[in-house]
CSV table of C-alpha atoms and ligand atoms in Angstrom, one decimal:
chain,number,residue,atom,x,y,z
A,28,UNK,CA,-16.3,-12.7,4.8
A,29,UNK,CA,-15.0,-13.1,8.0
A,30,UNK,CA,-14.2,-9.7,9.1
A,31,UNK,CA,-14.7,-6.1,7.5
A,32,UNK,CA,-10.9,-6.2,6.0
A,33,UNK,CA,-11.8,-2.2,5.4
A,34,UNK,CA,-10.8,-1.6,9.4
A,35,UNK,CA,-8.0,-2.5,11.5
A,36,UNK,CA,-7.8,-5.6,12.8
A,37,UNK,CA,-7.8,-5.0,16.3
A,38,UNK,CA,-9.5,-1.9,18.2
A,39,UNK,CA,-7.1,0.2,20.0
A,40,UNK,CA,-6.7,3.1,22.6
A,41,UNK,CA,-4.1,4.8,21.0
A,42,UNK,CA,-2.3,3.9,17.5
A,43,UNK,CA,1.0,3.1,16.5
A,44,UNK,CA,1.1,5.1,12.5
A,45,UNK,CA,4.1,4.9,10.5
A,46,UNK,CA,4.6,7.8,8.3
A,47,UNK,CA,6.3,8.0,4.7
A,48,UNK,CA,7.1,11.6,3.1
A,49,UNK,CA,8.2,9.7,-0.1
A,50,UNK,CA,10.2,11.5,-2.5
A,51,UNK,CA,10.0,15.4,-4.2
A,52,UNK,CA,6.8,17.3,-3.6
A,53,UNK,CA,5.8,13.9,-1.2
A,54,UNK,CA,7.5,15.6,1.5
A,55,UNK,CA,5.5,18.7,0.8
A,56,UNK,CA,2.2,17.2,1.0
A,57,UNK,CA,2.9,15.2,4.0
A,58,UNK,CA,3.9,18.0,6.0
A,59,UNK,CA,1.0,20.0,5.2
A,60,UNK,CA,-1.2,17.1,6.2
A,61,UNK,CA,1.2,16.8,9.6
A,62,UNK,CA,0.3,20.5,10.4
A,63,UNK,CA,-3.5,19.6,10.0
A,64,UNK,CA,-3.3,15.9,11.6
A,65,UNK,CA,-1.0,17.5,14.7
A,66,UNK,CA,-3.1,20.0,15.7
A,67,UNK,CA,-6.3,17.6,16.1
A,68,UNK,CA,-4.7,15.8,19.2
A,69,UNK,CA,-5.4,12.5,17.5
A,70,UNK,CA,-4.5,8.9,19.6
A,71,UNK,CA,-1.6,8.2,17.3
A,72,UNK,CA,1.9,8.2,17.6
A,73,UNK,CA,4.3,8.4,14.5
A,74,UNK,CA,7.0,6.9,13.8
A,75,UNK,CA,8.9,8.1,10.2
A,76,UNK,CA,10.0,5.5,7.8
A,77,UNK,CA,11.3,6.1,3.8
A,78,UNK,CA,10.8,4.7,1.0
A,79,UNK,CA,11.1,5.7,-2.8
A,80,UNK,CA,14.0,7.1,-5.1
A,81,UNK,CA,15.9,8.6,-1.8
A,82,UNK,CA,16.2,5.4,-1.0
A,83,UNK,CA,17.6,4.0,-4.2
A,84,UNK,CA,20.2,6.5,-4.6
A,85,UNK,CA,21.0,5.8,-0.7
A,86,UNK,CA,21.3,2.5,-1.5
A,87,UNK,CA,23.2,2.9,-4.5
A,88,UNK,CA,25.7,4.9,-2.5
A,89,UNK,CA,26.0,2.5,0.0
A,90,UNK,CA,26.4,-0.9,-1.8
A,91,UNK,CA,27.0,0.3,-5.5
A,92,UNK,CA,25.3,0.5,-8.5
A,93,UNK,CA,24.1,-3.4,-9.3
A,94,UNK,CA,24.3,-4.9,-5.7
A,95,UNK,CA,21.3,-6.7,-5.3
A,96,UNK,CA,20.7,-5.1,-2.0
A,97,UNK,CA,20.1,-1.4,-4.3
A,98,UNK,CA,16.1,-0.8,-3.5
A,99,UNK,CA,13.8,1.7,-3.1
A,100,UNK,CA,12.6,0.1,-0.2
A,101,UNK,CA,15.3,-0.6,3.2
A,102,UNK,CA,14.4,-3.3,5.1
A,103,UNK,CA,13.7,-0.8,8.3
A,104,UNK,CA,10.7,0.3,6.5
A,105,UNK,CA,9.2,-3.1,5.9
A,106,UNK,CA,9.6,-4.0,10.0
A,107,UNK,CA,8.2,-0.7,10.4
A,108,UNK,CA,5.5,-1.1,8.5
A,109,UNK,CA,4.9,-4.5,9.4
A,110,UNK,CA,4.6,-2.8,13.2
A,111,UNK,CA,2.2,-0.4,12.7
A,112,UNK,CA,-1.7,0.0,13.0
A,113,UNK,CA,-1.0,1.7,9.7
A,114,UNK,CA,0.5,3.5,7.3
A,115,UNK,CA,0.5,7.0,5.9
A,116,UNK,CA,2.5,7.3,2.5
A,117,UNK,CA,3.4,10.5,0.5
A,118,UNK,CA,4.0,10.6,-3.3
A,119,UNK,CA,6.9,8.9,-4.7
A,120,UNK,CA,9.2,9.0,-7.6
A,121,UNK,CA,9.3,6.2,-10.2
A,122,UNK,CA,12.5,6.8,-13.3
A,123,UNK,CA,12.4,4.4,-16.3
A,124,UNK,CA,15.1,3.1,-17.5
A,125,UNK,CA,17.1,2.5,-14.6
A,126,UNK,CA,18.1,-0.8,-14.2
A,127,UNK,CA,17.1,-3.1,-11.1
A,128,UNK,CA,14.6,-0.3,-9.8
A,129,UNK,CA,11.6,-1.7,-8.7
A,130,UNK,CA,8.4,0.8,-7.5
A,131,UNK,CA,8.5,0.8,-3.9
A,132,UNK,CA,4.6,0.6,-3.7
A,133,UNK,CA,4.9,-2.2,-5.9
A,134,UNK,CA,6.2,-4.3,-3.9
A,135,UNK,CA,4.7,-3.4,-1.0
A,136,UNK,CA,1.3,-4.1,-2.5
A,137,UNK,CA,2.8,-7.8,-2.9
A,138,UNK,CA,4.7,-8.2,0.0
A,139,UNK,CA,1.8,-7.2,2.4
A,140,UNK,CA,-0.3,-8.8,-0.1
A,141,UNK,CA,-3.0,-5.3,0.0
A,142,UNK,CA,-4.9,-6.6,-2.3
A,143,UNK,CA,-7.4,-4.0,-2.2
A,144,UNK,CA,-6.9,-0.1,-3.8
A,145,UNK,CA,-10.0,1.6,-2.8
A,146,UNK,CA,-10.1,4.7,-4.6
A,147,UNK,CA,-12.9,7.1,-3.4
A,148,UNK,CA,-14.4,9.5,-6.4
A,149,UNK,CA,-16.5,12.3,-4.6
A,150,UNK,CA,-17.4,15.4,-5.6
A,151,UNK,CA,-16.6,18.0,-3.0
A,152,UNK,CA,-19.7,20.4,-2.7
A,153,UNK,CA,-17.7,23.9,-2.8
A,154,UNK,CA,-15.0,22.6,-5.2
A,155,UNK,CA,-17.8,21.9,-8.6
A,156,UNK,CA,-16.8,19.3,-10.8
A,157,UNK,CA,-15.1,20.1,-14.1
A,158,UNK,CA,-18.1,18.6,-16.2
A,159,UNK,CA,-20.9,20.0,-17.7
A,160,UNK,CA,-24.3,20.6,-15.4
A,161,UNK,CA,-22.1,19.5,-12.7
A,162,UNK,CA,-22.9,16.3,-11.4
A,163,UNK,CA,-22.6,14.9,-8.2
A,164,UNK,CA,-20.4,12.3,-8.2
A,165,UNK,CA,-19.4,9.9,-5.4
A,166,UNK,CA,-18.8,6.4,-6.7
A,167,UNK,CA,-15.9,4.3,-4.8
A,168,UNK,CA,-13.8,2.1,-7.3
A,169,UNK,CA,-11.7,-1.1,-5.6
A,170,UNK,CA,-9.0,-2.0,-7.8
A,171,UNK,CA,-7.7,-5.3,-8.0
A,172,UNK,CA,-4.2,-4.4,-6.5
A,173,UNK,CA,-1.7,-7.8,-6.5
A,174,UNK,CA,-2.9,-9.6,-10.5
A,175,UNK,CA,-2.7,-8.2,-13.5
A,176,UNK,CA,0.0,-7.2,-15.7
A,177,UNK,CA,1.3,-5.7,-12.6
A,178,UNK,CA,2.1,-9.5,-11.2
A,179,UNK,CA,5.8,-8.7,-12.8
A,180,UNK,CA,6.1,-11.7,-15.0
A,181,UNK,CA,7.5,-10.5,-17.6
A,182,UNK,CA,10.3,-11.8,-20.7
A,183,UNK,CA,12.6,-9.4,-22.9
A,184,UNK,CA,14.4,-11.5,-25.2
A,185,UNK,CA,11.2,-14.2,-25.4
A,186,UNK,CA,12.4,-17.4,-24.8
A,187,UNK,CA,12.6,-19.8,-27.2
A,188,UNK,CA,10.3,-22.3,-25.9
A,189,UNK,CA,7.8,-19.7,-25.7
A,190,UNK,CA,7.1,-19.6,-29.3
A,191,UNK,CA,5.9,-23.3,-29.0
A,192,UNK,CA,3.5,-22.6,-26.0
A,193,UNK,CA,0.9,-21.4,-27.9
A,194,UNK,CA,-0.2,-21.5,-31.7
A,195,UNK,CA,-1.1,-18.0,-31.4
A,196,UNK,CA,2.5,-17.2,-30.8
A,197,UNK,CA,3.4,-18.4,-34.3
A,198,UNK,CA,3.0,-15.1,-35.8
A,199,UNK,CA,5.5,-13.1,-34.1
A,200,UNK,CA,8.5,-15.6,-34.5
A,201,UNK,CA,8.5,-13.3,-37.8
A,202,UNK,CA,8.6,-10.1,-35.8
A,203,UNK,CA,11.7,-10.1,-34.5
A,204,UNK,CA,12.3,-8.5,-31.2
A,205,UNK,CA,9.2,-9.5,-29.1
A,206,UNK,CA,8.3,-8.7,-25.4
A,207,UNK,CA,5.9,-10.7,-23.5
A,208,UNK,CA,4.0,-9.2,-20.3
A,209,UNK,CA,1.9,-12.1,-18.6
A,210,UNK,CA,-1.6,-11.0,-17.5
A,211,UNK,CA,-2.2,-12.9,-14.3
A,212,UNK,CA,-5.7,-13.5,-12.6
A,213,UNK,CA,-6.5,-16.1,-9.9
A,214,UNK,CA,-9.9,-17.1,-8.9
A,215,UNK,CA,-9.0,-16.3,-5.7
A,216,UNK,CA,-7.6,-12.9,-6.6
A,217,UNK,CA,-11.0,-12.1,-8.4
A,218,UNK,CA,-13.3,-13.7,-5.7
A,219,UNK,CA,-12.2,-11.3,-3.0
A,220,UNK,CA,-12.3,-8.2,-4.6
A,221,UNK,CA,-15.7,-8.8,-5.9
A,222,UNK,CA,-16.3,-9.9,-2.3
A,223,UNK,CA,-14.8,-6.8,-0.6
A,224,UNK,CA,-17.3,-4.7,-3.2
A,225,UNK,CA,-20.4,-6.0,-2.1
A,226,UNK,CA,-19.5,-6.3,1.4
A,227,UNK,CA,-18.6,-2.5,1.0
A,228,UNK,CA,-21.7,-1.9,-0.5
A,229,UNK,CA,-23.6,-3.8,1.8
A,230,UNK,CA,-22.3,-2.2,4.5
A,231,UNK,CA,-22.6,1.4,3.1
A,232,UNK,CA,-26.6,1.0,1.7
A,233,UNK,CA,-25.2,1.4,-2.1
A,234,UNK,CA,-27.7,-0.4,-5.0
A,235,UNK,CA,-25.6,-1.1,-7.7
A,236,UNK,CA,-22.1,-2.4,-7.8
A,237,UNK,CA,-20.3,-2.5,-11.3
A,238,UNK,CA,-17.5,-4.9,-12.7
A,239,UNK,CA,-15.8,-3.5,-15.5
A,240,UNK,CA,-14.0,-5.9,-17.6
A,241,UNK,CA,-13.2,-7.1,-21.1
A,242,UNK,CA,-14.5,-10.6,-21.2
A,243,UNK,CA,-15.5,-9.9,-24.8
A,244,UNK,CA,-12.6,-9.9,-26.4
A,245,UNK,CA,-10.1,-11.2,-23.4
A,246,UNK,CA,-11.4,-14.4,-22.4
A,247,UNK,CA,-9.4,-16.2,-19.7
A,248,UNK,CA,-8.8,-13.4,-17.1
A,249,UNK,CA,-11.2,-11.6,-17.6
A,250,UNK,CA,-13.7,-14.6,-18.4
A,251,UNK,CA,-12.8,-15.8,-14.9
A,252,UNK,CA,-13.3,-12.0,-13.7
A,253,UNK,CA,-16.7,-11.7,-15.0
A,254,UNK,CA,-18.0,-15.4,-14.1
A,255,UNK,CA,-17.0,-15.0,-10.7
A,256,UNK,CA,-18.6,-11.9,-10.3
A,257,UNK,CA,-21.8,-12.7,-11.9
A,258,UNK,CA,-22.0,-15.6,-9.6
A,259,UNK,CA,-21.0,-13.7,-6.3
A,260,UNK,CA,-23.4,-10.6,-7.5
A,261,UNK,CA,-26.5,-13.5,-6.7
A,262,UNK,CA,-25.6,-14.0,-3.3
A,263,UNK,CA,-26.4,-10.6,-2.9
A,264,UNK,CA,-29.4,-9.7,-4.7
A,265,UNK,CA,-30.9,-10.9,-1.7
A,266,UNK,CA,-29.7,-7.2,0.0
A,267,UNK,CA,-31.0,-5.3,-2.7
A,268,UNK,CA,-27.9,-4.7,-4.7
A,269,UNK,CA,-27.8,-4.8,-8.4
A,270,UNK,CA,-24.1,-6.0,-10.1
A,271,UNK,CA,-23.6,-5.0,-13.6
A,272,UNK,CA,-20.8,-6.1,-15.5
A,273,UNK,CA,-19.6,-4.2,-18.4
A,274,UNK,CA,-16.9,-3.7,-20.4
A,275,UNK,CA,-14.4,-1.4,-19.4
A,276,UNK,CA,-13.7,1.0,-22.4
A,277,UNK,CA,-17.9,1.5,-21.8
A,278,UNK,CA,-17.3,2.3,-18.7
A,279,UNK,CA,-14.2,5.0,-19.3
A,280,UNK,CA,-17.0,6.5,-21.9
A,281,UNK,CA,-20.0,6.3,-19.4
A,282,UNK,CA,-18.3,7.7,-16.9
A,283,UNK,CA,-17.9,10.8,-18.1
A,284,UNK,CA,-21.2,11.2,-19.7
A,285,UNK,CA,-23.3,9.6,-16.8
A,286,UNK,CA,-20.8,9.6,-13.9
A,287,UNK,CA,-23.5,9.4,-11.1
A,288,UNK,CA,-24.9,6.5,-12.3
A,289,UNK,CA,-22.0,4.9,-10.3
A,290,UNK,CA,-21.9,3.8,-7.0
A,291,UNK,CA,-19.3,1.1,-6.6
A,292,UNK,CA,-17.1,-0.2,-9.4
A,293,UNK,CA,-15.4,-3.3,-9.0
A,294,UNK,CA,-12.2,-3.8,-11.4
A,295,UNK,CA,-9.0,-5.3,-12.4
A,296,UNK,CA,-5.2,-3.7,-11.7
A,297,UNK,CA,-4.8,-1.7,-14.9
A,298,UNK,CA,-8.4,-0.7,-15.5
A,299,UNK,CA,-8.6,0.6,-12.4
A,300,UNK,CA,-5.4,2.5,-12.7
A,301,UNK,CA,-6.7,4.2,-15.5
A,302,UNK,CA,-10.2,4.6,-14.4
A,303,UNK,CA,-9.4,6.1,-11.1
A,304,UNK,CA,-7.2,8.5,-12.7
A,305,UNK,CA,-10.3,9.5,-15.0
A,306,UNK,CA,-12.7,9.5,-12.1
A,307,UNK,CA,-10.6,11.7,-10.2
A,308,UNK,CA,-10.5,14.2,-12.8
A,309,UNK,CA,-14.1,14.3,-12.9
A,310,UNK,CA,-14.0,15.4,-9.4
A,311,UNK,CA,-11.1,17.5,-8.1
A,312,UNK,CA,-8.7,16.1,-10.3
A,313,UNK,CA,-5.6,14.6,-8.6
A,314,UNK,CA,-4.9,17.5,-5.8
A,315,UNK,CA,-8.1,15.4,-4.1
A,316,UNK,CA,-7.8,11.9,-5.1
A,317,UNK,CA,-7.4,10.0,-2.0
A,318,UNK,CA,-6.4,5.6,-2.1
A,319,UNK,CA,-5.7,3.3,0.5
A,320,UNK,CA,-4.1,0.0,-0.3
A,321,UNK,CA,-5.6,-2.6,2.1
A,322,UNK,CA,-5.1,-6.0,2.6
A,323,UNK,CA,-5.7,-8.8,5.5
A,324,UNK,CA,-2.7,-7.8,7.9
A,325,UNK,CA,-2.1,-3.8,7.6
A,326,UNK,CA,-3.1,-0.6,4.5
A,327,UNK,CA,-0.8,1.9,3.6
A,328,UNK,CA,-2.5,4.8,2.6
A,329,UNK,CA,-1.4,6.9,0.0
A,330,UNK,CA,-2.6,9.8,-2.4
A,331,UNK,CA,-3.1,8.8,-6.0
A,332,UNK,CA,-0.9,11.2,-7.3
A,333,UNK,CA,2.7,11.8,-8.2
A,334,UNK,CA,5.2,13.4,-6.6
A,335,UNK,CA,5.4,16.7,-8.8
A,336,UNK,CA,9.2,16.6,-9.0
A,337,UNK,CA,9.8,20.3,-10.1
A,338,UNK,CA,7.4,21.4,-7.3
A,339,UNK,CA,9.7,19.7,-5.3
A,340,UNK,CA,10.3,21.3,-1.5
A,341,UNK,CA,8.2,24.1,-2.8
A,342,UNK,CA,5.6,24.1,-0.8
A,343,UNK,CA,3.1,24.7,-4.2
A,344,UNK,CA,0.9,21.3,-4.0
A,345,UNK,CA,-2.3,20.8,-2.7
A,346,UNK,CA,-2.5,19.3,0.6
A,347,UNK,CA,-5.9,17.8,0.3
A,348,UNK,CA,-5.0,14.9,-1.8
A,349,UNK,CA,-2.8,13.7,1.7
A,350,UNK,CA,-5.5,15.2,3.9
A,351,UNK,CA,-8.4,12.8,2.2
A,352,UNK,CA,-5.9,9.9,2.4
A,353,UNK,CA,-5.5,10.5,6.2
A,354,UNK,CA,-9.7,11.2,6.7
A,355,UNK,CA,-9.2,6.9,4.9
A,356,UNK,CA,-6.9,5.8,7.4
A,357,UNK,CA,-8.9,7.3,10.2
A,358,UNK,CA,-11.6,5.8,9.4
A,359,UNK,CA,-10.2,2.2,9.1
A,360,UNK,CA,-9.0,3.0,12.3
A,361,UNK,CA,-12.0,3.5,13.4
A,362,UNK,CA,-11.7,7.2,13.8
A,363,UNK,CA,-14.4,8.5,11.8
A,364,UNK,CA,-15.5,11.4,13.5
A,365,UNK,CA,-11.9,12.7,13.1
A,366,UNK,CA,-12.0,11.9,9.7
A,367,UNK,CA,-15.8,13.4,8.5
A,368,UNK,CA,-14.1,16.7,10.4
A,369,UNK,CA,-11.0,17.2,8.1
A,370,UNK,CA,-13.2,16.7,5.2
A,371,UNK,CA,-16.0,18.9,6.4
A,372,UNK,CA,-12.7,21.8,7.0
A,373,UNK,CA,-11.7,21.3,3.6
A,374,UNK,CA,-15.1,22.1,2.2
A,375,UNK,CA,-15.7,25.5,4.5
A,376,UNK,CA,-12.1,26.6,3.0
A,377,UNK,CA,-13.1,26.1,-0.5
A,378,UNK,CA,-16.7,28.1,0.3
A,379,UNK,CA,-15.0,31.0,1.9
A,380,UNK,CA,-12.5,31.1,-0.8
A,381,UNK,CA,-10.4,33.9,0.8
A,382,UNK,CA,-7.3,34.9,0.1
A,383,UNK,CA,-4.4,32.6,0.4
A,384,UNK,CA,-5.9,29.6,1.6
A,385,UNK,CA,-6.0,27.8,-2.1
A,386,UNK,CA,-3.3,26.2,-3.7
A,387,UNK,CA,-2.6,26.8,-7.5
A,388,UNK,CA,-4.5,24.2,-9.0
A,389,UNK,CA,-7.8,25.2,-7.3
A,390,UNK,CA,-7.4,28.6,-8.8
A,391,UNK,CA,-6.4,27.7,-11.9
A,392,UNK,CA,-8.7,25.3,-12.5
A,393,UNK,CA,-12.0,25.6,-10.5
A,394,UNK,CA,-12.0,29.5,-9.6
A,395,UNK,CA,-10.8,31.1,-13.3
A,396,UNK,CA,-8.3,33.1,-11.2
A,397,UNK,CA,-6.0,34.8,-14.3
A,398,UNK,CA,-3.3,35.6,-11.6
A,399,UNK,CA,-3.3,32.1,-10.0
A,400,UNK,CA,0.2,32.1,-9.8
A,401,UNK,CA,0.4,34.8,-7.7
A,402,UNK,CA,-2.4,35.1,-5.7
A,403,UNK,CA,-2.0,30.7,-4.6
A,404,UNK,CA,-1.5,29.8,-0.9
A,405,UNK,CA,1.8,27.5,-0.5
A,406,UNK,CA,0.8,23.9,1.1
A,407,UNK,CA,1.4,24.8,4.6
A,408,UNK,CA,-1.1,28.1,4.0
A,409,UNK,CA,-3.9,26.0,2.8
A,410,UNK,CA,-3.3,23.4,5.7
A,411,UNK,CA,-3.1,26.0,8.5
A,412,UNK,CA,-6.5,27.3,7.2
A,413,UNK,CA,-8.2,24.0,7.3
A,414,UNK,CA,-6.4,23.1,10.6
A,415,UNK,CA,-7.8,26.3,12.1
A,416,UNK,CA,-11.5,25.9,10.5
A,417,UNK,CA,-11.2,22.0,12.7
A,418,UNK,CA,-10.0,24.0,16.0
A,419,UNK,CA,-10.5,27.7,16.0
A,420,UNK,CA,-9.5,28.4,19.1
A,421,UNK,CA,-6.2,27.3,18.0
A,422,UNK,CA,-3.4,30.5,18.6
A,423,UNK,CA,-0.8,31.8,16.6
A,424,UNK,CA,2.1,30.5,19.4
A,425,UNK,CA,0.1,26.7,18.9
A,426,UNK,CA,0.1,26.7,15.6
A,427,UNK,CA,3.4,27.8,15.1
A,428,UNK,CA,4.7,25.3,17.5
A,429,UNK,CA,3.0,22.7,15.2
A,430,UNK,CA,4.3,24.1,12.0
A,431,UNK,CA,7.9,23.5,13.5
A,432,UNK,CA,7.2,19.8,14.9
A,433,UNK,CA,5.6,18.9,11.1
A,434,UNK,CA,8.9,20.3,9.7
A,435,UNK,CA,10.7,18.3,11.6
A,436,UNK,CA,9.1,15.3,10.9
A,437,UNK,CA,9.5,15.6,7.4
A,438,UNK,CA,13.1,17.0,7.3
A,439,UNK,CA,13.8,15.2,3.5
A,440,UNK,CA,17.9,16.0,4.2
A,441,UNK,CA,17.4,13.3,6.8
A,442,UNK,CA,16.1,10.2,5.7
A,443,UNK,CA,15.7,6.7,7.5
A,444,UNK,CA,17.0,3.2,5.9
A,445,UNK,CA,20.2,1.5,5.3
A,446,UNK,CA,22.1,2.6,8.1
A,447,UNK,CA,24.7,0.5,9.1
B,9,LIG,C1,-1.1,4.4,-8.9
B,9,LIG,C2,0.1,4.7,-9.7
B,9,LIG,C3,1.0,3.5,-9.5
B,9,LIG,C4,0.3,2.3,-10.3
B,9,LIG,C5,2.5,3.6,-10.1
B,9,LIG,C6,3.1,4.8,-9.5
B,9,LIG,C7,3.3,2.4,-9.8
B,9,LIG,O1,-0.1,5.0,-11.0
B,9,LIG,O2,-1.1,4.1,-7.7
B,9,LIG,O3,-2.2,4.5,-9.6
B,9,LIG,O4,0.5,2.2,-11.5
B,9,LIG,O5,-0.4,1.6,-9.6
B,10,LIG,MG1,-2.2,5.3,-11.4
């Protein structure tokens, strides 16, 4: 590999960041990471871009419903994306059902081609893990992110010369109504995130690197998955790392009855959707899952979970989620002592434990609080507490100043994109 794709290309003083709130409770989380990411004087300046249902209905607005300009992405977002040192992304909405919507991280996956989702598992020392004798868990998956059945090939009423492609195909012409999703893989695809694994391992001192797959019974993709990596796993024996492939619904049992068995798990798109969403709940469950979606050019970083619609505006979710994200695109920056310092904040908050600095789910489901409703810090109390455990020495004027410039950034009756 010819450079660590995991950092920024090029080294600078000072960062140009572009910022996504996202939709709902995105806006939330964002500005509660703002308040925490402000007040650590950080080289970065931030420049807001949006993206995500706002942006559909915008565009709807604008052009009407079923002008092929309607997206969820507007072309000012793409140039600034393509602009920055990186990207921070909040939670966005995704409906069903609505005709021409495409998933604005979708595309952006395929457009900047980031064909990396690393998707850190860790279990935070004062948080506990939900499982039995508590196991400490900190296994990094990298999910295929571009393949898959997410390559958007897909047919809905089957053509009829699809029936002939294949023998196995004969059976349904009986069916009736038949929908066809292609599952694409490319040698290419698999080669370099089986590469971008071992690197990481590599480069981290990890032992064990683990492809989970389904060779057995799917043969072609993920025959090609599995041959590739066996092949590539030889090259680095030689470093002391072990790869074990395996077949993914033995992984999805294994993980939750030996989960720190794993170090690094290398997989395909929709495995490792659903296997980061497992591994996440055997840590802090999705107020702490953290992803970054990486690719040659550029990342956009963005929390793996949703956008908790009727949280929306809120302030009720969990800023950690957003704050782990950001402690990932620090570090691909290159700004890993900044980064090691908002995760060391969040731990102290969770060990002191004192009265509204958690959010809901924290007390609900980690501290047995019975009145967790009530006694559950908003988003911007649980950020102010871990931006004031990073700088103590921070005052109430400061702080309050920062508050109002985090606002402000992420004022979601003002969005970006489309304008004429
Ligand atoms: C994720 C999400 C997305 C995915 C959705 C929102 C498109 O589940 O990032 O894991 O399926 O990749
Ligand atoms: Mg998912």
């Amino acid at each position: 590999m010819s450079r660590n794709v995991l950092k920024v290309k090029e080294r600078k003083d000072r960062y140009k960041v572009c910022y996504m709130p996202g939709d709902d409770s995105g806006f939330d989380m964002m500005e509660g990471a703002l308040v925490v990411l402000l007040s650590m004087d950080l080289p970065i300046d931030w420049v807001r871009a949006d993206l995500g249902w706002c942006m559909w209905e915008k565009s709807v607005n604008k052009f009407g419903q079923g002008d092929p300009r309607c997206n969820t992405v507007p072309p000012e977002t793409i140039d600034k994306i393509r602009s920055s040192d990186a990207t921070l992304m909040a939670a966005i909405t995704s409906k069903s059902g609505v005709k021409g919507f495409k998933s604005a991280i979708l595309q952006m996956r395929q457009l900047f081609d980031l064909y990396i989702n690393l998707r850190p598992a860790k279990t935070l020392p004062d948080l506990g893990s939900p499982l039995k004798g508590d196991p400490k868990i900190d296994l990094v998956l990298f999910r295929e992110n571009t393949e898959d059945l997410y390559s958007a090939v897909e047919f809905h009423p089957l053509p009829e010369e699809m029936f002939n492609l294949h023998k196995g195909m004969e059976r349904f012409r009986k069916m009736g109504d038949v929908a066809v999703s292609w599952r694409v893989f490319s040698s290419v695809g698999c080669e370099r995130i089986i590469r971008a694994a071992f690197e990481y391992a590599k480069s981290t001192g990890r032992t064990k690197v683990h492809c989970c797959n389904k060779a057995n019974v799917i043969r072609e993709t993920d025959g090609m998955m599995k041959r590739i990596f066996l092949e590539v796993a030889k090259e680095y024996e030689q470093y002391g790392i072990t790869g074990i492939e395996e077949n993914a619904d033995a992984t999805a049992m294994w993980l939750i009855k030996n989960p720190q068995d794993y170090q690094v798990i290398v997989t395909s798109n929709v495995f490792g959707d659903i296997l980061s969403d497992e591994a996440s709940q055997l840590t802090g469950g999705l107020g702490f899952a953290p992803s970054g979606n990486i690719g040659e050019n550029t990342a956009i970083f963005e929390p793996c979970s949703g956008s908790v619609p009727k949280y929306a505006h809120q302030y009720r979710v969990n800023p950690s989620a957003m704050l782990l994200t950001s402690k990932m695109m620090l570090e691909y920056l290159g700004l890993d002592q900044a980064g090691q310092k908002i995760e060391w904040a969040i731990n102290e908050v969770l060990k002191e434990n004192r009265p509204k600095t958690l959010t809901y789910d924290i007390l609900r489901d980690f501290r047995n609080d019975p009145d967790w409703e009530r006694n559950a810090a908003s988003t911007i109390e649980m950020a102010t507490a871990i931006a004031q455990k990073i700088n103590p020495s921070l005052t109430d004027s400061t702080l309050e100043d920062i508050k109002a410039k985090a606002r402000e950034m992420c004022d979601w009756t003002k969005t970006f994109g489309f304008e004429d």
